[in-house]
mmCIF file of C-alpha atoms in Angstrom:
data_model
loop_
_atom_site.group_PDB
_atom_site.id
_atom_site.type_symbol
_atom_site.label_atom_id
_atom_site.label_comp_id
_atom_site.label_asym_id
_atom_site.label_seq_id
_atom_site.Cartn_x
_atom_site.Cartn_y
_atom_site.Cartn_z
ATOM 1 C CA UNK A 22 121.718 103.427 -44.446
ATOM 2 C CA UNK A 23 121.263 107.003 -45.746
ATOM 3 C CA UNK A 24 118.947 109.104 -44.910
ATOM 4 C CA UNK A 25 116.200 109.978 -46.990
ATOM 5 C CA UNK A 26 114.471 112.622 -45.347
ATOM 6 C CA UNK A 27 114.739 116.785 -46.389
ATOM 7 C CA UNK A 28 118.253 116.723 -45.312
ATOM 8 C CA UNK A 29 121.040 117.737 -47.628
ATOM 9 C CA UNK A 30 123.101 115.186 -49.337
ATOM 10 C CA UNK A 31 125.862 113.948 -46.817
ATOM 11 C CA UNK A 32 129.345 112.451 -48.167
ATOM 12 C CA UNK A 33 132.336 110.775 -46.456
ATOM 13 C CA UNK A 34 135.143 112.039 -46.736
ATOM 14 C CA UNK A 35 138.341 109.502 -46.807
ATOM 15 C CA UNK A 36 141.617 111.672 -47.818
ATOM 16 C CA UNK A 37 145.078 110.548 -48.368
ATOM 17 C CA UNK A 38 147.405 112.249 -45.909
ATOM 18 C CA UNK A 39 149.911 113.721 -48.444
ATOM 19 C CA UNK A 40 150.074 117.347 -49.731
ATOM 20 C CA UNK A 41 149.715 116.329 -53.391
ATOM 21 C CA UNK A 42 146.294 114.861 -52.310
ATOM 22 C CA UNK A 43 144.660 116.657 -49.355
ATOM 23 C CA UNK A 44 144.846 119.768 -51.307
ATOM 24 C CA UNK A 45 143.074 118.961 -54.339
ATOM 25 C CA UNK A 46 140.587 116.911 -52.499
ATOM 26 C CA UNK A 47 139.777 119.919 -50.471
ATOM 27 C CA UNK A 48 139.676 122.428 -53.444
ATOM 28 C CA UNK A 49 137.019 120.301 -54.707
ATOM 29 C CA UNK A 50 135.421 119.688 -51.114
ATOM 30 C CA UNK A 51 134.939 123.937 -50.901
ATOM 31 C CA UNK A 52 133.038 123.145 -54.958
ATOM 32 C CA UNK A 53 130.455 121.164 -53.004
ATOM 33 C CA UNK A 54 129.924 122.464 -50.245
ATOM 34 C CA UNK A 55 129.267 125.491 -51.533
ATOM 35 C CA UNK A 56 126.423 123.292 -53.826
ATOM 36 C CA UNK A 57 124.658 122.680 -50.442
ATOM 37 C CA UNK A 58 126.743 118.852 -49.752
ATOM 38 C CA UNK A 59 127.473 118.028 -46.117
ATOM 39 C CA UNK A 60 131.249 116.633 -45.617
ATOM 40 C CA UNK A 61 132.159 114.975 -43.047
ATOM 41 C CA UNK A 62 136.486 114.432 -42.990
ATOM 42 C CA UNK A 63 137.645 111.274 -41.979
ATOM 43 C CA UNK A 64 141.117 112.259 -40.762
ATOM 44 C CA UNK A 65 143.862 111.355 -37.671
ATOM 45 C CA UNK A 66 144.337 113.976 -34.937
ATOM 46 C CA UNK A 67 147.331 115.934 -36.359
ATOM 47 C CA UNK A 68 145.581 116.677 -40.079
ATOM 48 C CA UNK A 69 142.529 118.143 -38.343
ATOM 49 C CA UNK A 70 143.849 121.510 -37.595
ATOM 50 C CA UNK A 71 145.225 122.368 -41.662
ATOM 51 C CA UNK A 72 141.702 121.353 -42.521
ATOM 52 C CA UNK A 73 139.825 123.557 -40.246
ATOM 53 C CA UNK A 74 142.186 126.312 -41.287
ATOM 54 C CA UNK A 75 140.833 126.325 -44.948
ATOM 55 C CA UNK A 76 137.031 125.786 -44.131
ATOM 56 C CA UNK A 77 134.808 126.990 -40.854
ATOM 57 C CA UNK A 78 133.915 124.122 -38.434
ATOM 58 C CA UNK A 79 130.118 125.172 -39.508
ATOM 59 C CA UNK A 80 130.670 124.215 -42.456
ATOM 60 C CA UNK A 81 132.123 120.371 -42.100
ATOM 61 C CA UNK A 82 131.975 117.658 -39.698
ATOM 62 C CA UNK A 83 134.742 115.112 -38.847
ATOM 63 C CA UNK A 84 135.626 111.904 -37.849
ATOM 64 C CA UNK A 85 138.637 111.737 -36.231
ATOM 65 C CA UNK A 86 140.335 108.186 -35.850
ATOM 66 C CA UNK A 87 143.707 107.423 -34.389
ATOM 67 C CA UNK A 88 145.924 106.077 -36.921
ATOM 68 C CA UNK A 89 146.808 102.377 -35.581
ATOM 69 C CA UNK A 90 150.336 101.203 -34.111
ATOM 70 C CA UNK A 91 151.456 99.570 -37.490
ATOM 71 C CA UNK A 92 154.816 97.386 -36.770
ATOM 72 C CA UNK A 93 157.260 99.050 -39.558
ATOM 73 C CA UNK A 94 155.922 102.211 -39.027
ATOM 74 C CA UNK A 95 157.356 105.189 -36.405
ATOM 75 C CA UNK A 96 154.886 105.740 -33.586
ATOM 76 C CA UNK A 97 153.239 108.622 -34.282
ATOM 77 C CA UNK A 98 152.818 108.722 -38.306
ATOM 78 C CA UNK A 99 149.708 110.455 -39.500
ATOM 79 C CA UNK A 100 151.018 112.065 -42.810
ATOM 80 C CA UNK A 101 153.172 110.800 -45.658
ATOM 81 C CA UNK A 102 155.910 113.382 -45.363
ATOM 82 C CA UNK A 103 156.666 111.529 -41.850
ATOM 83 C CA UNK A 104 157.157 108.674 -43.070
ATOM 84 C CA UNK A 105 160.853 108.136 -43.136
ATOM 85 C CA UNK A 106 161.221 106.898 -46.897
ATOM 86 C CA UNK A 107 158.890 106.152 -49.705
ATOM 87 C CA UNK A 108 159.543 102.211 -49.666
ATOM 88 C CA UNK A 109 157.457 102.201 -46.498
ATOM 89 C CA UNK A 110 154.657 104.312 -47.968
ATOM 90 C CA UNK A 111 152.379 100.984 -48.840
ATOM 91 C CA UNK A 112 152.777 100.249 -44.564
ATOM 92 C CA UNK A 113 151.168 104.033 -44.242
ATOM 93 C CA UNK A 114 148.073 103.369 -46.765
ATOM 94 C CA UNK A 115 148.035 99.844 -45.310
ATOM 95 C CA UNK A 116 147.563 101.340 -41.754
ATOM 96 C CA UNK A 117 144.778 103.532 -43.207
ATOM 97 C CA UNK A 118 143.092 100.858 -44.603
ATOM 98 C CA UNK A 119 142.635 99.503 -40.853
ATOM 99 C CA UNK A 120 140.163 102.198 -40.538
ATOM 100 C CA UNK A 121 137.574 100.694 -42.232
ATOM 101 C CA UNK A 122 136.031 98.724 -39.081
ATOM 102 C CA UNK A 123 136.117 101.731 -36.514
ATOM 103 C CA UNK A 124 134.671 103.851 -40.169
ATOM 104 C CA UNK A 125 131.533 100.719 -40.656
ATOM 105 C CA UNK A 126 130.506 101.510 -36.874
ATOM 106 C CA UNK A 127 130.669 105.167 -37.379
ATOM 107 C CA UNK A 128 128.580 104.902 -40.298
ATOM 108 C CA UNK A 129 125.820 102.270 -39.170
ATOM 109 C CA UNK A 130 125.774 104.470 -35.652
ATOM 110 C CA UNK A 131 125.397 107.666 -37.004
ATOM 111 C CA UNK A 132 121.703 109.667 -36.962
ATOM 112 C CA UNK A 133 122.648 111.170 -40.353
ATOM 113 C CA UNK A 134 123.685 108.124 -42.290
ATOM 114 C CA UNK A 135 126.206 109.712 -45.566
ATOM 115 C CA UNK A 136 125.261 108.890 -49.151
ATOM 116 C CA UNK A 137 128.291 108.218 -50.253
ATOM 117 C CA UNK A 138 131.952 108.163 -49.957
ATOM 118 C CA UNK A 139 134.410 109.835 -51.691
ATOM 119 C CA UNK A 140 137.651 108.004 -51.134
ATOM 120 C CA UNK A 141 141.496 108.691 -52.624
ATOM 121 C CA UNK A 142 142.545 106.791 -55.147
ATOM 122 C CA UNK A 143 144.911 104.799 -52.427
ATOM 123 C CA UNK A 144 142.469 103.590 -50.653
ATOM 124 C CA UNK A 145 139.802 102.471 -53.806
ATOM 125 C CA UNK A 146 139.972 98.828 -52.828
ATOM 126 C CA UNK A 147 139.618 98.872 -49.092
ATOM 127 C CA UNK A 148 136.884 101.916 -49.368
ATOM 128 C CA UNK A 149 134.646 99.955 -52.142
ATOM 129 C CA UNK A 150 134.420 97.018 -49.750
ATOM 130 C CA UNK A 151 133.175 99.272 -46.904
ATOM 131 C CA UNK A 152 130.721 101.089 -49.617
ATOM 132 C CA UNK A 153 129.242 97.597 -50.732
ATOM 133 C CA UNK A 154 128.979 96.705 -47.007
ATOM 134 C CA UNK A 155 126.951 100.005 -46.164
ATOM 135 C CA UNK A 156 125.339 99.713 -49.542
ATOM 136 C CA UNK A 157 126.469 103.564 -50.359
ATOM 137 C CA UNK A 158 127.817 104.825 -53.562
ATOM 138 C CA UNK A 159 131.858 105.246 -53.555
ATOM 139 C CA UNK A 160 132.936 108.266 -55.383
ATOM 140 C CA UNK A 161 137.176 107.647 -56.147
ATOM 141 C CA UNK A 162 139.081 110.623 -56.129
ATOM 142 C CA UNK A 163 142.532 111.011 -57.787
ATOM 143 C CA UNK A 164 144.713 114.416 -57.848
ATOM 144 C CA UNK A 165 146.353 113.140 -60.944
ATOM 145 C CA UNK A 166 144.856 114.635 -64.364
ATOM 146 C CA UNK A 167 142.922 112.054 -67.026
ATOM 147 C CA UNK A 168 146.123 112.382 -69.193
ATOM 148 C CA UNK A 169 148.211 110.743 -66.103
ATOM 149 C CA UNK A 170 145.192 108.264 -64.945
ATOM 150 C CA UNK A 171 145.327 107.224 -68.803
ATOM 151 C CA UNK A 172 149.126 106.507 -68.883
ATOM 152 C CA UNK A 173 148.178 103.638 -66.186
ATOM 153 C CA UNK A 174 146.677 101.361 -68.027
ATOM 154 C CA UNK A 175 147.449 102.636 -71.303
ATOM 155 C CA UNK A 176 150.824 101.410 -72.989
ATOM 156 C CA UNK A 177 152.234 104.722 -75.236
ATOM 157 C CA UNK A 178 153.814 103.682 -78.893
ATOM 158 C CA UNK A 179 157.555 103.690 -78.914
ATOM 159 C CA UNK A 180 158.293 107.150 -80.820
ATOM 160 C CA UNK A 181 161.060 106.533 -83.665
ATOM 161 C CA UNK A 182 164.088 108.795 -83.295
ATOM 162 C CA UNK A 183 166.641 109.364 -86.079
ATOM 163 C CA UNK A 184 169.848 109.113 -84.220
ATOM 164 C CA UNK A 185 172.744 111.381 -85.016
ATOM 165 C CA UNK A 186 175.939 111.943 -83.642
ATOM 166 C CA UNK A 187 176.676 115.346 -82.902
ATOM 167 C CA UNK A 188 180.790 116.395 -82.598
ATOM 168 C CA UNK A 189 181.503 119.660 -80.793
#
């Protein structure tokens, strides 16, 4: 699928529409393409605009997919601060997980085939699938720090606390 010509290194871009993520994706999206990388953004039509905002449309290219009509969901929804309460948050990611078809085509279409893809942390699962298909490296992405990631899967020891009671 990639191309292996002269060209620079090309990466997809998958981001999680949420402030918390787009952000520090993006901080380290400026880190490589200042190395040389091309980026292209997969995004929906109403987070295009606070991307081009922070980087030149030289400088990236994007794919811009609607966000499908997800039953649960508000018509509309492109970014997790819409959504009206976090218990439907997994309906959002689930939504941009229907992507991945319209994202495959892109891909196997394109002239300039990407590398990889670098994909949030939400959408690991459905974006490794769609790597393996392309046979392209998938690069996760999380805005949490190593200390947080850790805490996942890592159970802390219970601390021991001398109890006292304190009068006023």
């Amino acid at each position: 699928m990639a191309d292996s010509g002269s060209r620079t290194p090309h990466m997809l871009v998958i981001t999680f529409p949420a402030i918390g993520h787009i952000n520090p994706q993006l901080k380290l999206a400026h880190h490589l393409l200042a190395a040389g990388l091309t980026l292209t953004f997969m995004l929906t039509p109403k987070n295009l605009k606070p991307l081009l905002s922070l980087h030149s449309c030289e400088k990236i290219r994007t794919l811009v997919l609607p966000l499908p009509d997800t039953p649960g969901l508000p018509p509309g929804v492109e970014n997790l601060a819409e959504v009206p309460g976090v218990h439907l948050a997994w309906l959002f990611v689930q939504a941009y997980a229907n992507l991945s078809a319209l994202i495959r085509c892109w891909v196997e279409s394109h002239p300039y085939s990407p590398m990889a893809i670098m994909s949030d942390i939400f959408f690991s699962v459905e974006a490794g699938r769609l790597a393996g298909c392309l046979r392209i490296k998938l690069i996760g992405f999380s805005p949490q720090n190593a200390l947080c990631v850790r805490g996942f899967w890592v159970r802390p020891k219970a601390a021991k606390v001398n109890s006292a009671i304190v009068s006023s």
